[in-house]
Coordinates of N, CA and C in Angstrom, one line a residue:
X28 N -8.5 -4.6 13.4 CA -8.2 -5.2 14.6 C -6.9 -5.9 14.4
X29 N -5.8 -5.8 15.2 CA -4.7 -6.4 15.3 C -4.1 -6.7 16.7
X30 N -4.0 -8.2 17.1 CA -3.8 -8.5 18.3 C -5.1 -8.2 19.3
X31 N -4.4 -7.1 20.2 CA -5.4 -6.6 21.0 C -5.5 -5.2 20.9
X32 N -5.3 -4.7 19.6 CA -5.7 -3.2 19.3 C -6.8 -3.3 18.1
X33 N -8.1 -2.5 18.5 CA -9.2 -2.3 17.5 C -9.3 -0.9 17.4
X34 N -9.9 -0.8 16.3 CA -10.3 0.7 15.9 C -11.5 0.4 15.4
X35 N -12.6 1.2 15.7 CA -14.0 1.2 15.2 C -14.6 2.5 14.8
X36 N -14.8 2.6 13.2 CA -15.4 3.7 12.8 C -17.0 2.9 12.3
X37 N -17.5 4.1 11.8 CA -18.9 4.1 11.0 C -19.8 5.1 11.6
X38 N -20.8 5.3 10.9 CA -21.6 6.3 10.7 C -22.8 6.8 12.1
X39 N -23.1 5.6 12.6 CA -24.1 5.3 13.8 C -23.3 5.7 15.2
X40 N -23.2 6.8 15.8 CA -22.4 6.5 17.0 C -23.0 6.0 18.0
X41 N -24.3 5.6 18.0 CA -24.9 5.3 19.2 C -24.5 4.0 19.4
X42 N -24.6 3.2 17.8 CA -24.2 2.0 17.6 C -22.6 1.9 18.1
X43 N -21.9 2.6 17.8 CA -20.8 2.4 18.3 C -20.5 2.5 19.9
X44 N -21.2 3.5 20.2 CA -21.1 3.5 21.9 C -21.8 2.3 22.2
X45 N -22.6 1.7 22.0 CA -23.1 0.4 22.5 C -22.3 -0.6 22.1
X46 N -21.6 -0.9 21.0 CA -20.6 -1.9 20.9 C -19.3 -1.9 21.8
X47 N -18.6 -0.4 22.0 CA -18.0 -0.4 23.2 C -18.3 -0.7 24.6
X48 N -19.3 -0.4 24.8 CA -20.1 -0.6 26.0 C -19.9 -2.4 26.2
X49 N -20.3 -3.1 25.2 CA -20.0 -4.5 25.2 C -19.0 -4.9 25.0
X50 N -17.9 -4.5 24.2 CA -16.6 -5.0 24.4 C -15.8 -4.9 25.7
X51 N -16.2 -3.8 26.4 CA -15.7 -3.0 27.8 C -16.2 -4.3 28.6
X52 N -17.3 -4.6 28.6 CA -18.0 -5.8 29.6 C -17.3 -7.1 29.5
X53 N -16.9 -7.5 28.1 CA -16.3 -8.7 27.7 C -14.6 -8.8 28.1
X54 N -14.3 -7.7 27.7 CA -12.7 -7.5 27.8 C -12.0 -6.2 28.6
X55 N -12.7 -5.6 29.1 CA -12.2 -4.5 29.8 C -11.2 -3.5 28.8
X56 N -11.7 -2.7 27.7 CA -11.3 -2.2 27.1 C -10.6 -0.8 27.4
X57 N -9.6 0.3 26.8 CA -9.6 1.4 27.1 C -9.8 2.3 25.7
X58 N -10.7 3.2 25.6 CA -10.9 4.1 24.6 C -9.8 5.3 24.5
X59 N -8.8 5.2 23.3 CA -7.8 5.9 23.4 C -8.0 7.3 22.4
X60 N -9.5 7.4 22.0 CA -9.8 8.8 21.5 C -9.9 8.7 20.2
X61 N -9.6 9.6 19.1 CA -9.9 9.3 18.1 C -8.3 9.2 17.2
X62 N -8.6 8.2 16.5 CA -7.3 7.5 15.4 C -6.8 8.4 14.8
X63 N -5.4 8.5 15.2 CA -4.5 9.4 14.2 C -3.2 8.4 13.5
X64 N -3.2 7.1 14.3 CA -1.9 6.2 13.9 C -2.2 5.0 14.2
X65 N -1.9 4.2 13.2 CA -2.3 2.6 13.6 C -1.6 1.8 12.5
X66 N -0.9 0.9 13.1 CA -0.2 0.0 11.9 C 0.5 0.5 10.9
X67 N 1.2 1.7 11.1 CA 1.8 2.3 9.9 C 0.7 3.4 9.0
X68 N -0.6 3.6 9.4 CA -1.3 4.1 8.8 C -1.7 5.3 9.3
X69 N -1.9 6.3 8.8 CA -1.8 7.7 9.7 C -3.2 8.1 8.8
X70 N -4.0 9.2 9.9 CA -5.0 9.4 9.4 C -5.2 10.9 9.9
X71 N -5.6 11.8 9.0 CA -5.7 13.5 8.9 C -7.1 13.4 8.6
X72 N -7.7 14.2 9.5 CA -9.4 14.3 9.5 C -9.7 15.6 9.1
X73 N -10.5 15.7 7.8 CA -10.8 17.0 7.4 C -12.6 16.9 7.5
X74 N -13.2 18.2 7.3 CA -14.5 18.7 7.6 C -15.3 17.5 6.8
X75 N -14.8 17.1 5.3 CA -15.5 16.5 4.4 C -15.0 14.9 4.7
X76 N -14.2 14.4 5.3 CA -13.7 13.0 5.2 C -12.4 13.0 6.1
X77 N -11.7 12.0 5.7 CA -10.5 11.8 6.3 C -9.4 11.2 5.4
X78 N -8.3 11.8 5.2 CA -7.3 11.1 4.4 C -6.1 10.0 5.0
X79 N -6.2 8.9 4.6 CA -5.2 8.0 5.2 C -4.0 7.9 4.2
X80 N -2.8 7.7 5.0 CA -1.7 7.7 4.3 C -0.7 7.0 5.2
X81 N 0.5 6.8 4.5 CA 1.6 6.6 5.2 C 2.9 6.9 5.1
X82 N 2.9 8.4 5.6 CA 4.3 9.2 5.4 C 5.3 8.5 5.9
X83 N 4.9 8.5 7.2 CA 6.1 8.2 8.0 C 6.8 6.4 7.5
X84 N 5.8 5.7 7.1 CA 6.1 4.5 6.8 C 7.3 4.7 5.6
X85 N 7.0 5.5 4.7 CA 7.7 5.6 3.5 C 8.7 6.4 4.0
X86 N 8.8 7.4 4.8 CA 10.1 7.9 4.9 C 11.1 7.0 5.5
X87 N 10.6 5.8 6.4 CA 11.5 4.9 7.1 C 12.0 3.7 6.0
X88 N 11.2 3.9 4.9 CA 11.9 2.8 3.7 C 13.3 3.8 3.4
X89 N 12.8 4.9 2.9 CA 14.3 5.6 2.2 C 15.2 5.5 3.1
X90 N 14.8 5.6 4.6 CA 16.2 5.6 5.4 C 16.7 4.1 5.4
X91 N 16.0 3.0 5.4 CA 16.3 1.9 5.6 C 17.2 1.2 4.1
X92 N 16.6 2.0 3.3 CA 17.1 1.5 1.6 C 18.2 2.4 1.3
X93 N 18.6 3.5 2.3 CA 19.6 4.3 1.5 C 19.2 5.2 0.7
X94 N 18.0 5.8 0.4 CA 17.3 6.2 -0.8 C 17.3 7.8 -0.3
X95 N 17.7 8.4 0.7 CA 17.0 9.4 1.0 C 17.8 10.7 0.1
X96 N 18.8 10.4 -0.5 CA 19.9 11.2 -1.4 C 19.4 11.0 -3.0
X97 N 18.5 9.9 -2.9 CA 18.4 9.6 -4.7 C 17.4 10.7 -5.5
X98 N 17.4 11.0 -6.6 CA 16.7 12.0 -7.1 C 15.3 11.4 -7.5
X99 N 14.4 11.8 -7.4 CA 12.9 11.1 -7.6 C 12.8 11.3 -9.0
X100 N 11.9 10.4 -9.5 CA 11.7 10.1 -10.6 C 10.1 10.4 -11.0
X101 N 9.6 10.6 -12.1 CA 8.3 10.6 -12.5 C 7.3 9.6 -12.9
X102 N 7.6 8.1 -13.1 CA 7.0 7.2 -13.3 C 7.5 5.8 -12.4
X103 N 6.6 5.3 -11.9 CA 6.5 4.0 -11.2 C 7.8 3.1 -11.6
X104 N 7.8 2.4 -12.6 CA 8.9 1.7 -13.4 C 9.5 2.2 -14.7
X105 N 10.5 2.2 -14.9 CA 11.2 2.8 -15.8 C 10.4 2.2 -17.1
X106 N 9.7 3.0 -18.5 CA 8.7 2.5 -19.4 C 9.7 1.9 -20.4
X107 N 11.3 2.0 -20.4 CA 11.6 1.3 -21.4 C 12.4 0.0 -20.7
X108 N 12.3 -0.4 -19.8 CA 12.7 -1.5 -19.2 C 11.8 -2.7 -19.1
X109 N 11.8 -3.7 -19.9 CA 10.6 -4.7 -19.8 C 11.2 -6.1 -18.9
X110 N 10.8 -5.9 -18.0 CA 11.2 -7.2 -16.9 C 10.7 -8.5 -17.3
X111 N 12.0 -9.7 -17.3 CA 11.4 -11.0 -17.6 C 12.1 -11.7 -16.8
X112 N 11.3 -13.0 -16.8 CA 12.1 -14.1 -15.9 C 13.3 -14.5 -16.3
X113 N 14.2 -14.8 -15.3 CA 15.7 -15.7 -15.6 C 16.5 -14.7 -16.4
X114 N 16.3 -13.5 -16.6 CA 17.0 -12.6 -17.5 C 18.6 -12.4 -17.2
X115 N 18.8 -12.6 -15.7 CA 20.4 -12.5 -15.6 C 20.6 -13.3 -14.2
X116 N 21.7 -13.2 -13.4 CA 21.9 -14.3 -12.3 C 20.8 -13.7 -11.3
X117 N 20.5 -14.9 -10.6 CA 19.8 -14.6 -9.4 C 20.7 -13.9 -8.1
X118 N 19.9 -12.8 -7.2 CA 20.6 -12.1 -6.1 C 21.2 -13.1 -5.5
X119 N 22.3 -12.8 -4.8 CA 22.5 -13.7 -3.7 C 22.0 -13.5 -2.5
X120 N 21.5 -12.3 -2.0 CA 20.6 -12.1 -0.9 C 19.4 -11.9 -1.3
X121 N 18.4 -12.9 -1.3 CA 17.0 -13.0 -2.0 C 15.9 -11.9 -0.9
X122 N 16.6 -12.2 0.4 CA 15.6 -11.7 1.5 C 15.9 -10.3 1.4
X123 N 16.6 -9.5 0.6 CA 16.7 -8.1 0.5 C 15.5 -7.5 -0.3
X124 N 15.5 -8.1 -1.4 CA 14.3 -8.0 -2.4 C 13.2 -8.2 -1.9
X125 N 13.1 -9.5 -1.3 CA 11.7 -9.9 -0.8 C 11.0 -9.1 0.4
X126 N 12.1 -8.7 1.1 CA 11.6 -7.8 2.1 C 11.1 -6.3 1.4
X127 N 12.1 -5.8 0.5 CA 11.6 -4.6 0.0 C 10.2 -4.6 -0.7
X128 N 10.1 -5.8 -1.5 CA 8.6 -5.7 -2.2 C 7.6 -5.7 -1.2
X129 N 7.9 -6.7 -0.1 CA 6.8 -7.1 0.8 C 6.5 -5.8 1.7
X130 N 7.4 -4.9 1.7 CA 7.0 -3.6 2.5 C 6.3 -2.4 1.5
X131 N 6.8 -2.5 0.1 CA 6.1 -2.0 -1.1 C 4.4 -2.5 -1.1
X132 N 4.4 -3.6 -1.0 CA 3.1 -4.3 -0.9 C 2.2 -3.5 0.0
X133 N 2.8 -3.6 1.3 CA 1.9 -2.7 2.5 C 1.8 -1.7 2.2
X134 N 2.4 -0.7 1.3 CA 2.3 0.6 1.1 C 1.4 0.7 0.3
X135 N 0.8 -0.4 -0.7 CA 0.0 -0.1 -1.4 C -2.0 0.1 -0.8
X136 N -1.7 -0.2 0.5 CA -3.1 0.0 1.2 C -3.5 1.5 0.9
X137 N -2.6 2.5 0.8 CA -2.9 3.9 0.6 C -2.5 4.3 -0.4
X138 N -1.3 3.7 -1.1 CA -1.0 4.1 -2.6 C -1.3 3.2 -3.7
X139 N -2.7 3.5 -4.1 CA -3.3 2.5 -5.2 C -2.5 2.8 -6.5
X140 N -1.9 4.0 -6.9 CA -1.0 4.3 -7.9 C 0.2 3.2 -8.2
X141 N 0.9 2.6 -7.1 CA 1.9 1.7 -6.9 C 1.6 0.1 -7.0
X142 N 0.1 -0.2 -6.8 CA 0.0 -1.3 -6.7 C 0.1 -2.1 -8.0
X143 N -0.3 -1.7 -9.2 CA 0.0 -2.5 -10.2 C 1.6 -2.9 -10.6
X144 N 2.7 -1.9 -10.5 CA 4.0 -1.8 -10.3 C 4.2 -3.1 -9.2
X145 N 4.0 -2.8 -8.0 CA 4.5 -4.0 -6.7 C 4.0 -5.1 -7.2
X146 N 2.6 -5.6 -7.4 CA 2.5 -6.9 -8.3 C 3.0 -7.2 -9.2
X147 N 3.6 -6.5 -10.3 CA 4.2 -6.9 -11.2 C 5.9 -7.4 -10.6
X148 N 6.5 -7.0 -9.8 CA 7.5 -7.0 -8.8 C 7.4 -8.3 -8.3
X149 N 6.1 -8.4 -7.7 CA 6.1 -9.6 -6.9 C 6.0 -10.9 -7.7
X150 N 6.0 -11.1 -9.1 CA 5.9 -11.8 -9.7 C 7.4 -12.6 -9.5
X151 N 8.1 -12.1 -9.2 CA 9.9 -12.5 -9.5 C 10.4 -12.8 -8.0
X152 N 9.4 -13.0 -7.2 CA 10.0 -13.3 -5.6 C 10.6 -14.5 -5.7
X153 N 10.4 -15.7 -6.3 CA 11.2 -16.7 -6.1 C 12.5 -16.7 -6.8
X154 N 13.0 -15.9 -7.9 CA 14.3 -15.9 -8.4 C 14.5 -14.6 -9.0
X155 N 14.7 -13.7 -7.8 CA 14.8 -12.0 -8.5 C 16.0 -12.1 -8.9
X156 N 16.4 -11.1 -9.6 CA 17.7 -10.8 -10.5 C 18.0 -9.2 -10.2
X157 N 18.9 -8.6 -10.4 CA 19.8 -7.2 -10.4 C 18.6 -6.4 -11.1
X158 N 17.9 -6.6 -12.1 CA 16.9 -5.8 -12.9 C 15.8 -5.6 -12.0
X159 N 15.5 -6.6 -11.2 CA 14.3 -6.8 -10.6 C 14.7 -5.7 -9.4
X160 N 15.8 -6.1 -8.8 CA 16.0 -5.1 -7.4 C 16.1 -3.5 -7.9
X161 N 16.8 -3.4 -9.0 CA 16.8 -2.0 -9.7 C 15.3 -1.2 -9.8
X162 N 14.5 -2.1 -10.4 CA 13.1 -1.9 -10.7 C 12.5 -1.4 -9.6
X163 N 12.8 -2.1 -8.3 CA 12.1 -1.9 -6.9 C 12.8 -0.6 -6.6
X164 N 13.9 -0.1 -6.6 CA 14.4 1.1 -6.4 C 13.8 2.4 -6.9
X165 N 13.8 2.1 -8.5 CA 13.1 2.7 -9.2 C 11.7 3.4 -8.4
X166 N 11.1 2.3 -8.2 CA 9.7 2.6 -7.6 C 9.9 3.5 -6.3
X167 N 10.7 3.1 -5.4 CA 11.3 4.1 -4.3 C 11.5 5.7 -4.8
X168 N 12.5 5.6 -5.7 CA 12.4 6.9 -6.5 C 11.2 7.7 -6.6
X169 N 10.3 6.8 -7.3 CA 9.0 7.4 -7.5 C 8.1 8.0 -6.7
X170 N 8.5 7.1 -5.5 CA 7.9 7.7 -4.2 C 8.4 9.1 -3.7
X171 N 9.4 9.1 -3.9 CA 10.1 10.3 -3.4 C 9.5 12.0 -4.2
X172 N 8.6 11.7 -5.4 CA 7.8 12.8 -5.6 C 7.0 13.2 -4.8
X173 N 6.1 12.4 -4.5 CA 5.1 13.2 -3.2 C 4.9 11.8 -2.1
X174 N 5.7 11.8 -1.3 CA 5.2 10.6 -0.5 C 4.5 10.9 0.7
X175 N 3.7 12.0 0.6 CA 2.4 12.4 1.6 C 1.0 12.0 0.7
X176 N 1.0 11.4 -0.3 CA -0.3 11.0 -1.0 C -0.9 9.8 -0.3
X177 N -2.1 9.7 -0.1 CA -3.1 8.5 0.5 C -4.3 8.5 -0.3
X178 N -5.0 8.2 0.4 CA -6.5 7.6 -0.1 C -7.5 8.7 0.9
X179 N -8.6 9.3 0.1 CA -9.4 9.8 1.0 C -10.4 9.2 1.0
X180 N -11.3 9.1 2.2 CA -12.6 8.5 2.8 C -13.8 9.6 2.6
X181 N -14.3 9.8 2.2 CA -15.4 10.8 2.4 C -16.5 10.5 3.1
X182 N -17.2 11.6 4.0 CA -18.2 11.5 4.6 C -19.6 11.1 4.0
X183 N -19.9 11.7 2.7 CA -20.8 11.8 1.8 C -21.4 10.5 2.2
X184 N -23.1 10.6 2.1 CA -24.1 9.6 2.6 C -24.2 8.6 1.4
X185 N -23.8 9.2 0.4 CA -23.8 7.9 -0.9 C -22.7 7.1 -0.7
X186 N -23.3 5.7 -0.8 CA -22.8 4.3 -0.9 C -22.8 3.6 -2.1
X187 N -22.8 4.5 -3.4 CA -22.9 3.8 -4.5 C -21.4 3.0 -4.7
X188 N -21.8 1.9 -5.0 CA -20.0 1.0 -5.3 C -19.9 0.9 -6.8
X189 N -18.9 1.2 -7.0 CA -18.4 1.2 -8.7 C -17.2 0.6 -8.5
X190 N -17.0 -0.2 -9.7 CA -15.9 -0.9 -9.8 C -15.6 -1.1 -11.4
X191 N -14.3 -1.0 -11.5 CA -13.7 -0.6 -12.7 C -12.4 -2.1 -12.9
X192 N -12.0 -2.7 -14.1 CA -10.9 -3.5 -14.2 C -10.3 -3.0 -15.4
X193 N -9.1 -3.6 -15.4 CA -8.2 -3.4 -17.0 C -7.4 -4.8 -17.1
X194 N -7.3 -4.8 -18.4 CA -6.2 -6.1 -18.5 C -5.4 -5.4 -19.5
X195 N -3.9 -6.2 -19.2 CA -3.0 -5.8 -20.5 C -2.9 -7.0 -21.6
X196 N -3.6 -7.8 -21.7 CA -3.6 -9.0 -22.4 C -2.5 -9.4 -23.2
X197 N -1.9 -10.4 -22.1 CA -0.9 -11.3 -22.7 C 0.6 -10.4 -22.6
X198 N 0.5 -9.7 -22.1 CA 1.8 -8.9 -22.2 C 3.0 -9.3 -21.4
X199 N 3.0 -10.4 -21.0 CA 3.7 -11.1 -20.0 C 4.7 -11.4 -21.2
X200 N 6.1 -11.3 -21.1 CA 6.9 -11.9 -22.1 C 7.4 -13.2 -22.2
X201 N 7.1 -13.6 -20.9 CA 7.5 -15.3 -20.7 C 6.5 -16.3 -20.9
X202 N 5.5 -15.7 -20.0 CA 3.8 -16.8 -20.3 C 3.1 -16.5 -21.1
X203 N 2.9 -15.3 -21.8 CA 2.0 -14.7 -22.7 C 0.4 -14.4 -21.7
X204 N 0.7 -14.4 -20.3 CA -0.3 -14.3 -19.2 C -0.8 -13.1 -19.4
X205 N -2.1 -12.5 -19.2 CA -2.6 -11.4 -19.1 C -2.2 -10.7 -17.3
X206 N -2.1 -9.7 -17.4 CA -2.0 -9.0 -16.0 C -3.5 -8.0 -15.7
X207 N -4.1 -8.3 -14.7 CA -5.3 -7.5 -14.5 C -5.3 -6.6 -13.6
X208 N -6.3 -5.8 -13.4 CA -6.1 -4.8 -12.2 C -7.5 -4.4 -11.7
X209 N -7.9 -4.1 -10.8 CA -9.2 -4.0 -10.5 C -9.3 -2.3 -9.3
X210 N -10.4 -1.8 -9.4 CA -10.8 -0.7 -8.5 C -11.8 -1.0 -8.2
X211 N -12.1 -0.9 -7.0 CA -13.5 -0.8 -6.2 C -13.9 0.4 -5.4
X212 N -14.8 1.2 -5.7 CA -15.1 2.8 -5.0 C -16.4 2.3 -4.2
X213 N -16.5 3.2 -3.2 CA -17.7 3.4 -2.1 C -17.9 4.7 -2.2
X214 N -19.0 5.3 -3.1 CA -18.8 6.6 -3.5 C -17.7 7.0 -4.4
X215 N -16.9 8.0 -4.0 CA -15.5 8.1 -4.2 C -14.4 7.7 -3.7
X216 N -14.4 6.9 -2.5 CA -13.6 6.6 -1.8 C -13.1 5.1 -2.5
X217 N -11.7 5.0 -2.5 CA -11.3 3.6 -2.8 C -11.3 2.5 -1.8
X218 N -11.9 1.6 -1.9 CA -11.7 0.4 -1.0 C -11.0 -1.0 -1.1
X219 N -10.6 -1.1 -2.5 CA -9.7 -2.2 -2.9 C -9.5 -1.9 -4.3

């Protein structure tokens, strides 16, 4: 749900129909058909489920940050570069970096492969420097490898919840803090 836009999903079509009748009685809703685009999320339906992706959003990022002619790269962050707090002068325009990282954060809804990297870049929002900005553009170049990737939501009846987590155990060079990550799946569909 966003403002006055709502999409309903589920496996019980009768329950969805009853909910639509109830909502219509309360708010006079209009059914717009099957969902294909909602708040930057695109949906492609397949026989065995749906793929949710953000290709248009990624292409708009490339245009907005003038990356259309940049060469793609194979890793989300440069494996040689180790970002540290206060390692050079703070950027003059902080909003440029913050806006880009915020947009990359929105992209993690469907691009789980960049979630760790965006979280890492988010640690430097208060005092971003040139190396952080360069790292965020490196991440944009990584997205050029395949800007159509997304997540697959299966129609399978199996609703087994699986969760995985990992930590880098005190790898932060500034504070020796650990960075952890997690993945939660229902069947084989990622939900968090």
